Amino acid sequence: MTVAPVKTSGTLPRWVGYLTKPVLLGLACLALYLYVSGLELDSIEQRELNAETIAQRFIEHLQLTAAATVVVVVLAVSAGVLLTRPFARRISPFLVNVANIGQGLPSIGVLALLAIFFGLGFRYALIGLIAYAFLPVLRNTMVGLRQVESAVIEAGRGMGMSKNAVLFRIELPLAVPIMLAGIRTALVITIGTATLATFIGAGGLGALIETGISLNRTPVLVTGAVLTSVLALFVDWLAGVAEDILRPKGV
């Protein structure tokens, strides 16, 4: 009697790949908790590393990041669409160079200038983050739309589609993978840069890092740095999953 060999897949199931990063990030958070809980904290460290303070800093960071990302996506995608239309092709290089200025300047410099000329607080930190994260979304939107083959666009027009129908039913769906890559980059940039918002009174996880450095409290510094890194990597993972889910079939 011959036993048929069992067929095995040469690759791991997709869900295994999806779960690997969040499991590792969870272990990093557990290691951080064990590290901090095993220390004898002084009064300053206890004030900064209690659950209420950390949750407040975390929420401030999320609010700043989410608000900046939403505004950037709305403005940059809209600008990218307009700048790829025939009427704007002459001015698009100039406007892209203007957008380059925001990312070319050091992020702490942008925030410092906003604080000097306008003031402190959430609003001005938000403006700085928008300026810094605008370019990746704008550039990827334009690249994604421009890589759509003209023959595909002409085929849509030949089927009787209007210009708007071609844009929303052909160009944008085909540009989605490249656009999502730009949004993913902007998200990670925004989370990292938001740590500097504490210097202009906007709070966030950067406040823990700043306190740890200025008062020489290593546990506070490590906690702020690890939580910021975990948040950035987790959001990058979520964006990667969204890329796979939203990618048009066959692209």
PDB file of C-alpha atoms in Angstrom:
ATOM      1  CA  MET A   1       0.000   0.000   0.000  1.00  0.00           C
ATOM      2  CA  THR A   2       1.400   3.373  -1.035  1.00  0.00           C
ATOM      3  CA  VAL A   3       0.807   6.459   1.084  1.00  0.00           C
ATOM      4  CA  ALA A   4       0.409   9.640  -0.926  1.00  0.00           C
ATOM      5  CA  PRO A   5       2.743  12.446   0.176  1.00  0.00           C
ATOM      6  CA  VAL A   6       1.179  15.337   2.054  1.00  0.00           C
ATOM      7  CA  LYS A   7       1.289  18.555   0.061  1.00  0.00           C
ATOM      8  CA  THR A   8       2.674  21.513   1.950  1.00  0.00           C
ATOM      9  CA  SER A   9       2.649  25.111   0.927  1.00  0.00           C
ATOM     10  CA  GLY A  10       5.998  26.703   0.147  1.00  0.00           C
ATOM     11  CA  THR A  11       4.957  29.928   1.826  1.00  0.00           C
ATOM     12  CA  LEU A  12       3.440  30.791   5.176  1.00  0.00           C
ATOM     13  CA  PRO A  13      -0.234  31.829   5.279  1.00  0.00           C
ATOM     14  CA  ARG A  14      -0.752  35.563   4.855  1.00  0.00           C
ATOM     15  CA  TRP A  15      -2.276  35.939   8.315  1.00  0.00           C
ATOM     16  CA  VAL A  16       0.967  34.717   9.883  1.00  0.00           C
ATOM     17  CA  GLY A  17       2.815  37.577   8.244  1.00  0.00           C
ATOM     18  CA  TYR A  18       0.136  39.999   9.360  1.00  0.00           C
ATOM     19  CA  LEU A  19       0.378  38.909  12.999  1.00  0.00           C
ATOM     20  CA  THR A  20       4.166  38.775  13.312  1.00  0.00           C
ATOM     21  CA  LYS A  21       4.790  42.498  13.772  1.00  0.00           C
ATOM     22  CA  PRO A  22       1.985  43.226  16.282  1.00  0.00           C
ATOM     23  CA  VAL A  23       3.059  40.223  18.371  1.00  0.00           C
ATOM     24  CA  LEU A  24       6.644  41.511  18.452  1.00  0.00           C
ATOM     25  CA  LEU A  25       5.439  45.001  19.345  1.00  0.00           C
ATOM     26  CA  GLY A  26       3.304  43.536  22.134  1.00  0.00           C
ATOM     27  CA  LEU A  27       6.358  41.746  23.485  1.00  0.00           C
ATOM     28  CA  ALA A  28       8.307  45.017  23.367  1.00  0.00           C
ATOM     29  CA  CYS A  29       5.586  46.713  25.425  1.00  0.00           C
ATOM     30  CA  LEU A  30       5.610  43.812  27.885  1.00  0.00           C
ATOM     31  CA  ALA A  31       9.398  44.045  28.214  1.00  0.00           C
ATOM     32  CA  LEU A  32       9.084  47.793  28.851  1.00  0.00           C
ATOM     33  CA  TYR A  33       6.458  47.204  31.541  1.00  0.00           C
ATOM     34  CA  LEU A  34       8.610  44.583  33.275  1.00  0.00           C
ATOM     35  CA  TYR A  35      11.623  46.885  33.096  1.00  0.00           C
ATOM     36  CA  VAL A  36       9.823  49.865  34.643  1.00  0.00           C
ATOM     37  CA  SER A  37       7.905  47.852  37.247  1.00  0.00           C
ATOM     38  CA  GLY A  38      11.155  46.299  38.467  1.00  0.00           C
ATOM     39  CA  LEU A  39      12.665  49.685  39.312  1.00  0.00           C
ATOM     40  CA  GLU A  40      12.409  51.780  42.444  1.00  0.00           C
ATOM     41  CA  LEU A  41      11.036  55.010  40.991  1.00  0.00           C
ATOM     42  CA  ASP A  42      11.541  58.382  42.647  1.00  0.00           C
ATOM     43  CA  SER A  43       8.750  60.962  42.917  1.00  0.00           C
ATOM     44  CA  ILE A  44       9.453  62.527  39.503  1.00  0.00           C
ATOM     45  CA  GLU A  45       9.512  59.173  37.747  1.00  0.00           C
ATOM     46  CA  GLN A  46       6.323  58.079  39.506  1.00  0.00           C
ATOM     47  CA  ARG A  47       4.600  61.277  38.393  1.00  0.00           C
ATOM     48  CA  GLU A  48       5.595  60.733  34.749  1.00  0.00           C
ATOM     49  CA  LEU A  49       5.214  56.963  34.529  1.00  0.00           C
ATOM     50  CA  ASN A  50       1.758  56.436  35.990  1.00  0.00           C
ATOM     51  CA  ALA A  51      -1.022  55.090  33.755  1.00  0.00           C
ATOM     52  CA  GLU A  52      -2.972  58.360  33.685  1.00  0.00           C
ATOM     53  CA  THR A  53      -0.040  60.482  32.508  1.00  0.00           C
ATOM     54  CA  ILE A  54       1.111  57.983  29.891  1.00  0.00           C
ATOM     55  CA  ALA A  55      -2.436  57.621  28.537  1.00  0.00           C
ATOM     56  CA  GLN A  56      -2.774  61.398  28.319  1.00  0.00           C
ATOM     57  CA  ARG A  57       0.520  61.750  26.443  1.00  0.00           C
ATOM     58  CA  PHE A  58      -0.409  58.879  24.147  1.00  0.00           C
ATOM     59  CA  ILE A  59      -3.805  60.399  23.318  1.00  0.00           C
ATOM     60  CA  GLU A  60      -2.219  63.809  22.654  1.00  0.00           C
ATOM     61  CA  HIS A  61       0.224  62.174  20.261  1.00  0.00           C
ATOM     62  CA  LEU A  62      -2.531  60.278  18.468  1.00  0.00           C
ATOM     63  CA  GLN A  63      -4.714  63.370  18.153  1.00  0.00           C
ATOM     64  CA  LEU A  64      -1.880  65.416  16.690  1.00  0.00           C
ATOM     65  CA  THR A  65      -0.880  62.663  14.271  1.00  0.00           C
ATOM     66  CA  ALA A  66      -4.422  61.865  13.165  1.00  0.00           C
ATOM     67  CA  ALA A  67      -5.384  65.504  12.600  1.00  0.00           C
ATOM     68  CA  ALA A  68      -2.215  66.229  10.610  1.00  0.00           C
ATOM     69  CA  THR A  69      -2.610  63.091   8.491  1.00  0.00           C
ATOM     70  CA  VAL A  70      -6.259  63.788   7.637  1.00  0.00           C
ATOM     71  CA  VAL A  71      -5.485  67.358   6.582  1.00  0.00           C
ATOM     72  CA  VAL A  72      -2.422  66.277   4.589  1.00  0.00           C
ATOM     73  CA  VAL A  73      -4.316  63.543   2.750  1.00  0.00           C
ATOM     74  CA  VAL A  74      -7.199  65.854   1.830  1.00  0.00           C
ATOM     75  CA  LEU A  75      -4.987  68.735   0.699  1.00  0.00           C
ATOM     76  CA  ALA A  76      -2.136  66.789  -0.898  1.00  0.00           C
ATOM     77  CA  VAL A  77      -4.321  64.335  -2.830  1.00  0.00           C
ATOM     78  CA  SER A  78      -6.500  67.190  -4.107  1.00  0.00           C
ATOM     79  CA  ALA A  79      -3.410  69.187  -5.102  1.00  0.00           C
ATOM     80  CA  GLY A  80      -1.860  66.130  -6.736  1.00  0.00           C
ATOM     81  CA  VAL A  81      -4.963  65.573  -8.845  1.00  0.00           C
ATOM     82  CA  LEU A  82      -5.103  69.215  -9.926  1.00  0.00           C
ATOM     83  CA  LEU A  83      -1.399  69.390 -10.756  1.00  0.00           C
ATOM     84  CA  THR A  84      -1.646  66.392 -13.088  1.00  0.00           C
ATOM     85  CA  ARG A  85      -4.416  67.970 -15.141  1.00  0.00           C
ATOM     86  CA  PRO A  86      -3.352  69.487 -18.504  1.00  0.00           C
ATOM     87  CA  PHE A  87      -4.093  73.085 -17.457  1.00  0.00           C
ATOM     88  CA  ALA A  88      -1.642  72.908 -14.513  1.00  0.00           C
ATOM     89  CA  ARG A  89       1.321  71.131 -16.061  1.00  0.00           C
ATOM     90  CA  ARG A  90       3.291  74.348 -16.531  1.00  0.00           C
ATOM     91  CA  ILE A  91       3.051  75.416 -12.901  1.00  0.00           C
ATOM     92  CA  SER A  92       3.296  71.964 -11.281  1.00  0.00           C
ATOM     93  CA  PRO A  93       7.151  71.938 -11.077  1.00  0.00           C
ATOM     94  CA  PHE A  94       7.091  75.299  -9.273  1.00  0.00           C
ATOM     95  CA  LEU A  95       4.440  74.211  -6.765  1.00  0.00           C
ATOM     96  CA  VAL A  96       6.214  70.910  -6.086  1.00  0.00           C
ATOM     97  CA  ASN A  97       9.397  72.858  -5.353  1.00  0.00           C
ATOM     98  CA  VAL A  98       7.441  74.991  -2.888  1.00  0.00           C
ATOM     99  CA  ALA A  99       6.229  71.792  -1.187  1.00  0.00           C
ATOM    100  CA  ASN A 100       9.853  70.627  -1.065  1.00  0.00           C
ATOM    101  CA  ILE A 101      10.698  73.575   1.174  1.00  0.00           C
ATOM    102  CA  GLY A 102       8.547  72.215   4.003  1.00  0.00           C
ATOM    103  CA  GLN A 103      10.421  68.912   4.111  1.00  0.00           C
ATOM    104  CA  GLY A 104      13.803  70.425   3.301  1.00  0.00           C
ATOM    105  CA  LEU A 105      13.834  72.482   6.480  1.00  0.00           C
ATOM    106  CA  PRO A 106      14.675  70.746   9.772  1.00  0.00           C
ATOM    107  CA  SER A 107      11.444  69.836  11.524  1.00  0.00           C
ATOM    108  CA  ILE A 108      12.515  71.421  14.812  1.00  0.00           C
ATOM    109  CA  GLY A 109      13.321  74.588  12.864  1.00  0.00           C
ATOM    110  CA  VAL A 110       9.840  74.729  11.327  1.00  0.00           C
ATOM    111  CA  LEU A 111       8.213  74.279  14.739  1.00  0.00           C
ATOM    112  CA  ALA A 112      10.509  76.858  16.331  1.00  0.00           C
ATOM    113  CA  LEU A 113       9.689  79.448  13.663  1.00  0.00           C
ATOM    114  CA  LEU A 114       5.972  78.845  14.123  1.00  0.00           C
ATOM    115  CA  ALA A 115       6.345  79.258  17.884  1.00  0.00           C
ATOM    116  CA  ILE A 116       8.325  82.505  17.495  1.00  0.00           C
ATOM    117  CA  PHE A 117       6.025  84.192  14.987  1.00  0.00           C
ATOM    118  CA  PHE A 118       2.613  82.797  15.958  1.00  0.00           C
ATOM    119  CA  GLY A 119       2.681  81.175  19.386  1.00  0.00           C
ATOM    120  CA  LEU A 120       2.572  77.882  21.236  1.00  0.00           C
ATOM    121  CA  GLY A 121       0.047  75.068  21.255  1.00  0.00           C
ATOM    122  CA  PHE A 122      -1.643  72.294  19.317  1.00  0.00           C
ATOM    123  CA  ARG A 123      -2.686  74.461  16.368  1.00  0.00           C
ATOM    124  CA  TYR A 124       0.807  75.599  15.451  1.00  0.00           C
ATOM    125  CA  ALA A 125       2.331  72.176  15.946  1.00  0.00           C
ATOM    126  CA  LEU A 126      -0.337  70.872  13.563  1.00  0.00           C
ATOM    127  CA  ILE A 127       0.682  73.410  10.907  1.00  0.00           C
ATOM    128  CA  GLY A 128       4.314  72.345  11.209  1.00  0.00           C
ATOM    129  CA  LEU A 129       3.464  68.652  10.856  1.00  0.00           C
ATOM    130  CA  ILE A 130       1.291  69.339   7.806  1.00  0.00           C
ATOM    131  CA  ALA A 131       4.105  71.255   6.134  1.00  0.00           C
ATOM    132  CA  TYR A 132       6.562  68.455   6.882  1.00  0.00           C
ATOM    133  CA  ALA A 133       4.380  65.536   5.725  1.00  0.00           C
ATOM    134  CA  PHE A 134       2.761  67.197   2.708  1.00  0.00           C
ATOM    135  CA  LEU A 135       5.389  66.321   0.085  1.00  0.00           C
ATOM    136  CA  PRO A 136       5.331  62.478   0.200  1.00  0.00           C
ATOM    137  CA  VAL A 137       1.567  62.343  -0.341  1.00  0.00           C
ATOM    138  CA  LEU A 138       1.626  65.023  -3.050  1.00  0.00           C
ATOM    139  CA  ARG A 139       4.536  63.444  -4.914  1.00  0.00           C
ATOM    140  CA  ASN A 140       3.151  59.905  -4.789  1.00  0.00           C
ATOM    141  CA  THR A 141      -0.290  61.073  -5.895  1.00  0.00           C
ATOM    142  CA  MET A 142       1.219  62.771  -8.923  1.00  0.00           C
ATOM    143  CA  VAL A 143       3.468  59.808  -9.748  1.00  0.00           C
ATOM    144  CA  GLY A 144       0.576  57.373  -9.361  1.00  0.00           C
ATOM    145  CA  LEU A 145      -1.686  59.346 -11.681  1.00  0.00           C
ATOM    146  CA  ARG A 146       1.028  59.945 -14.265  1.00  0.00           C
ATOM    147  CA  GLN A 147       1.928  56.267 -14.483  1.00  0.00           C
ATOM    148  CA  VAL A 148      -1.557  55.373 -15.722  1.00  0.00           C
ATOM    149  CA  GLU A 149      -1.128  54.537 -19.413  1.00  0.00           C
ATOM    150  CA  SER A 150      -2.674  57.015 -21.806  1.00  0.00           C
ATOM    151  CA  ALA A 151      -4.123  54.121 -23.818  1.00  0.00           C
ATOM    152  CA  VAL A 152      -6.219  53.087 -20.806  1.00  0.00           C
ATOM    153  CA  ILE A 153      -7.480  56.641 -20.380  1.00  0.00           C
ATOM    154  CA  GLU A 154      -8.299  56.935 -24.067  1.00  0.00           C
ATOM    155  CA  ALA A 155     -10.149  53.625 -23.920  1.00  0.00           C
ATOM    156  CA  GLY A 156     -12.308  54.999 -21.114  1.00  0.00           C
ATOM    157  CA  ARG A 157     -13.024  58.157 -23.062  1.00  0.00           C
ATOM    158  CA  GLY A 158     -13.853  56.046 -26.092  1.00  0.00           C
ATOM    159  CA  MET A 159     -16.487  54.224 -24.020  1.00  0.00           C
ATOM    160  CA  GLY A 160     -18.220  57.537 -23.435  1.00  0.00           C
ATOM    161  CA  MET A 161     -16.867  58.328 -19.955  1.00  0.00           C
ATOM    162  CA  SER A 162     -16.565  61.957 -18.903  1.00  0.00           C
ATOM    163  CA  LYS A 163     -13.264  63.348 -17.642  1.00  0.00           C
ATOM    164  CA  ASN A 164     -14.448  63.050 -14.034  1.00  0.00           C
ATOM    165  CA  ALA A 165     -15.596  59.471 -14.592  1.00  0.00           C
ATOM    166  CA  VAL A 166     -12.191  58.567 -16.059  1.00  0.00           C
ATOM    167  CA  LEU A 167     -10.479  60.171 -13.053  1.00  0.00           C
ATOM    168  CA  PHE A 168     -12.560  58.434 -10.380  1.00  0.00           C
ATOM    169  CA  ARG A 169     -13.130  55.080 -12.085  1.00  0.00           C
ATOM    170  CA  ILE A 170      -9.814  54.538 -13.866  1.00  0.00           C
ATOM    171  CA  GLU A 171      -6.974  56.886 -12.857  1.00  0.00           C
ATOM    172  CA  LEU A 172      -7.420  57.043  -9.078  1.00  0.00           C
ATOM    173  CA  PRO A 173      -8.064  53.287  -8.596  1.00  0.00           C
ATOM    174  CA  LEU A 174      -4.929  52.461 -10.597  1.00  0.00           C
ATOM    175  CA  ALA A 175      -2.922  55.043  -8.654  1.00  0.00           C
ATOM    176  CA  VAL A 176      -4.056  53.730  -5.246  1.00  0.00           C
ATOM    177  CA  PRO A 177      -0.977  51.523  -4.504  1.00  0.00           C
ATOM    178  CA  ILE A 178       1.490  54.364  -5.052  1.00  0.00           C
ATOM    179  CA  MET A 179      -0.728  56.874  -3.239  1.00  0.00           C
ATOM    180  CA  LEU A 180      -1.026  54.580  -0.217  1.00  0.00           C
ATOM    181  CA  ALA A 181       2.751  54.222  -0.099  1.00  0.00           C
ATOM    182  CA  GLY A 182       3.019  58.010   0.160  1.00  0.00           C
ATOM    183  CA  ILE A 183       0.381  58.165   2.898  1.00  0.00           C
ATOM    184  CA  ARG A 184       2.196  55.404   4.767  1.00  0.00           C
ATOM    185  CA  THR A 185       5.443  57.366   4.604  1.00  0.00           C
ATOM    186  CA  ALA A 186       3.688  60.533   5.755  1.00  0.00           C
ATOM    187  CA  LEU A 187       2.166  58.718   8.726  1.00  0.00           C
ATOM    188  CA  VAL A 188       5.516  57.481   9.994  1.00  0.00           C
ATOM    189  CA  ILE A 189       7.118  60.895   9.431  1.00  0.00           C
ATOM    190  CA  THR A 190       4.287  62.586  11.318  1.00  0.00           C
ATOM    191  CA  ILE A 191       4.511  60.258  14.322  1.00  0.00           C
ATOM    192  CA  GLY A 192       8.252  60.780  14.593  1.00  0.00           C
ATOM    193  CA  THR A 193       8.099  64.535  14.107  1.00  0.00           C
ATOM    194  CA  ALA A 194       5.206  64.884  16.574  1.00  0.00           C
ATOM    195  CA  THR A 195       7.627  64.042  19.388  1.00  0.00           C
ATOM    196  CA  LEU A 196       9.117  67.505  18.838  1.00  0.00           C
ATOM    197  CA  ALA A 197       5.725  69.167  19.304  1.00  0.00           C
ATOM    198  CA  THR A 198       6.296  69.131  23.057  1.00  0.00           C
ATOM    199  CA  PHE A 199       8.796  71.978  22.629  1.00  0.00           C
ATOM    200  CA  ILE A 200       5.989  74.311  21.513  1.00  0.00           C
ATOM    201  CA  GLY A 201       3.490  73.200  24.126  1.00  0.00           C
ATOM    202  CA  ALA A 202       1.545  70.545  22.192  1.00  0.00           C
ATOM    203  CA  GLY A 203       2.342  67.627  24.515  1.00  0.00           C
ATOM    204  CA  GLY A 204       2.547  64.089  23.188  1.00  0.00           C
ATOM    205  CA  LEU A 205       5.000  61.310  23.914  1.00  0.00           C
ATOM    206  CA  GLY A 206       7.834  63.716  23.257  1.00  0.00           C
ATOM    207  CA  ALA A 207       7.080  65.234  26.659  1.00  0.00           C
ATOM    208  CA  LEU A 208       8.297  62.020  28.297  1.00  0.00           C
ATOM    209  CA  ILE A 209      11.480  62.055  26.236  1.00  0.00           C
ATOM    210  CA  GLU A 210      12.107  65.736  26.999  1.00  0.00           C
ATOM    211  CA  THR A 211      11.542  65.186  30.727  1.00  0.00           C
ATOM    212  CA  GLY A 212      13.832  62.158  30.719  1.00  0.00           C
ATOM    213  CA  ILE A 213      16.626  64.117  29.053  1.00  0.00           C
ATOM    214  CA  SER A 214      16.301  67.401  30.964  1.00  0.00           C
ATOM    215  CA  LEU A 215      15.942  65.760  34.406  1.00  0.00           C
ATOM    216  CA  ASN A 216      18.276  62.836  33.702  1.00  0.00           C
ATOM    217  CA  ARG A 217      15.580  60.220  34.332  1.00  0.00           C
ATOM    218  CA  THR A 218      16.498  57.232  32.164  1.00  0.00           C
ATOM    219  CA  PRO A 219      13.286  55.204  32.789  1.00  0.00           C
ATOM    220  CA  VAL A 220      11.158  58.141  31.625  1.00  0.00           C
ATOM    221  CA  LEU A 221      13.345  58.637  28.554  1.00  0.00           C
ATOM    222  CA  VAL A 222      13.274  54.942  27.665  1.00  0.00           C
ATOM    223  CA  THR A 223       9.495  54.767  28.120  1.00  0.00           C
ATOM    224  CA  GLY A 224       8.866  57.729  25.821  1.00  0.00           C
ATOM    225  CA  ALA A 225      11.271  56.454  23.169  1.00  0.00           C
ATOM    226  CA  VAL A 226       9.937  52.887  23.189  1.00  0.00           C
ATOM    227  CA  LEU A 227       6.280  53.942  23.083  1.00  0.00           C
ATOM    228  CA  THR A 228       6.942  56.340  20.201  1.00  0.00           C
ATOM    229  CA  SER A 229       8.765  53.616  18.282  1.00  0.00           C
ATOM    230  CA  VAL A 230       6.044  51.065  18.955  1.00  0.00           C
ATOM    231  CA  LEU A 231       3.353  53.505  17.808  1.00  0.00           C
ATOM    232  CA  ALA A 232       5.242  54.325  14.596  1.00  0.00           C
ATOM    233  CA  LEU A 233       5.835  50.653  13.772  1.00  0.00           C
ATOM    234  CA  PHE A 234       2.243  49.695  14.589  1.00  0.00           C
ATOM    235  CA  VAL A 235       0.818  52.441  12.371  1.00  0.00           C
ATOM    236  CA  ASP A 236       3.237  51.414   9.618  1.00  0.00           C
ATOM    237  CA  TRP A 237       1.921  47.846   9.982  1.00  0.00           C
ATOM    238  CA  LEU A 238      -1.697  49.028   9.794  1.00  0.00           C
ATOM    239  CA  ALA A 239      -0.901  51.052   6.672  1.00  0.00           C
ATOM    240  CA  GLY A 240       0.770  48.019   5.101  1.00  0.00           C
ATOM    241  CA  VAL A 241      -2.320  45.902   5.759  1.00  0.00           C
ATOM    242  CA  ALA A 242      -4.489  48.658   4.272  1.00  0.00           C
ATOM    243  CA  GLU A 243      -2.275  48.699   1.167  1.00  0.00           C
ATOM    244  CA  ASP A 244      -2.859  44.971   0.645  1.00  0.00           C
ATOM    245  CA  ILE A 245      -6.609  45.220   1.235  1.00  0.00           C
ATOM    246  CA  LEU A 246      -7.233  48.348  -0.863  1.00  0.00           C
ATOM    247  CA  ARG A 247      -4.930  47.398  -3.718  1.00  0.00           C
ATOM    248  CA  PRO A 248      -7.060  46.853  -6.855  1.00  0.00           C
ATOM    249  CA  LYS A 249      -7.153  43.249  -8.004  1.00  0.00           C
ATOM    250  CA  GLY A 250      -4.606  42.508 -10.687  1.00  0.00           C
ATOM    251  CA  VAL A 251      -2.403  45.507  -9.810  1.00  0.00           C
TER     252      VAL A 251
END
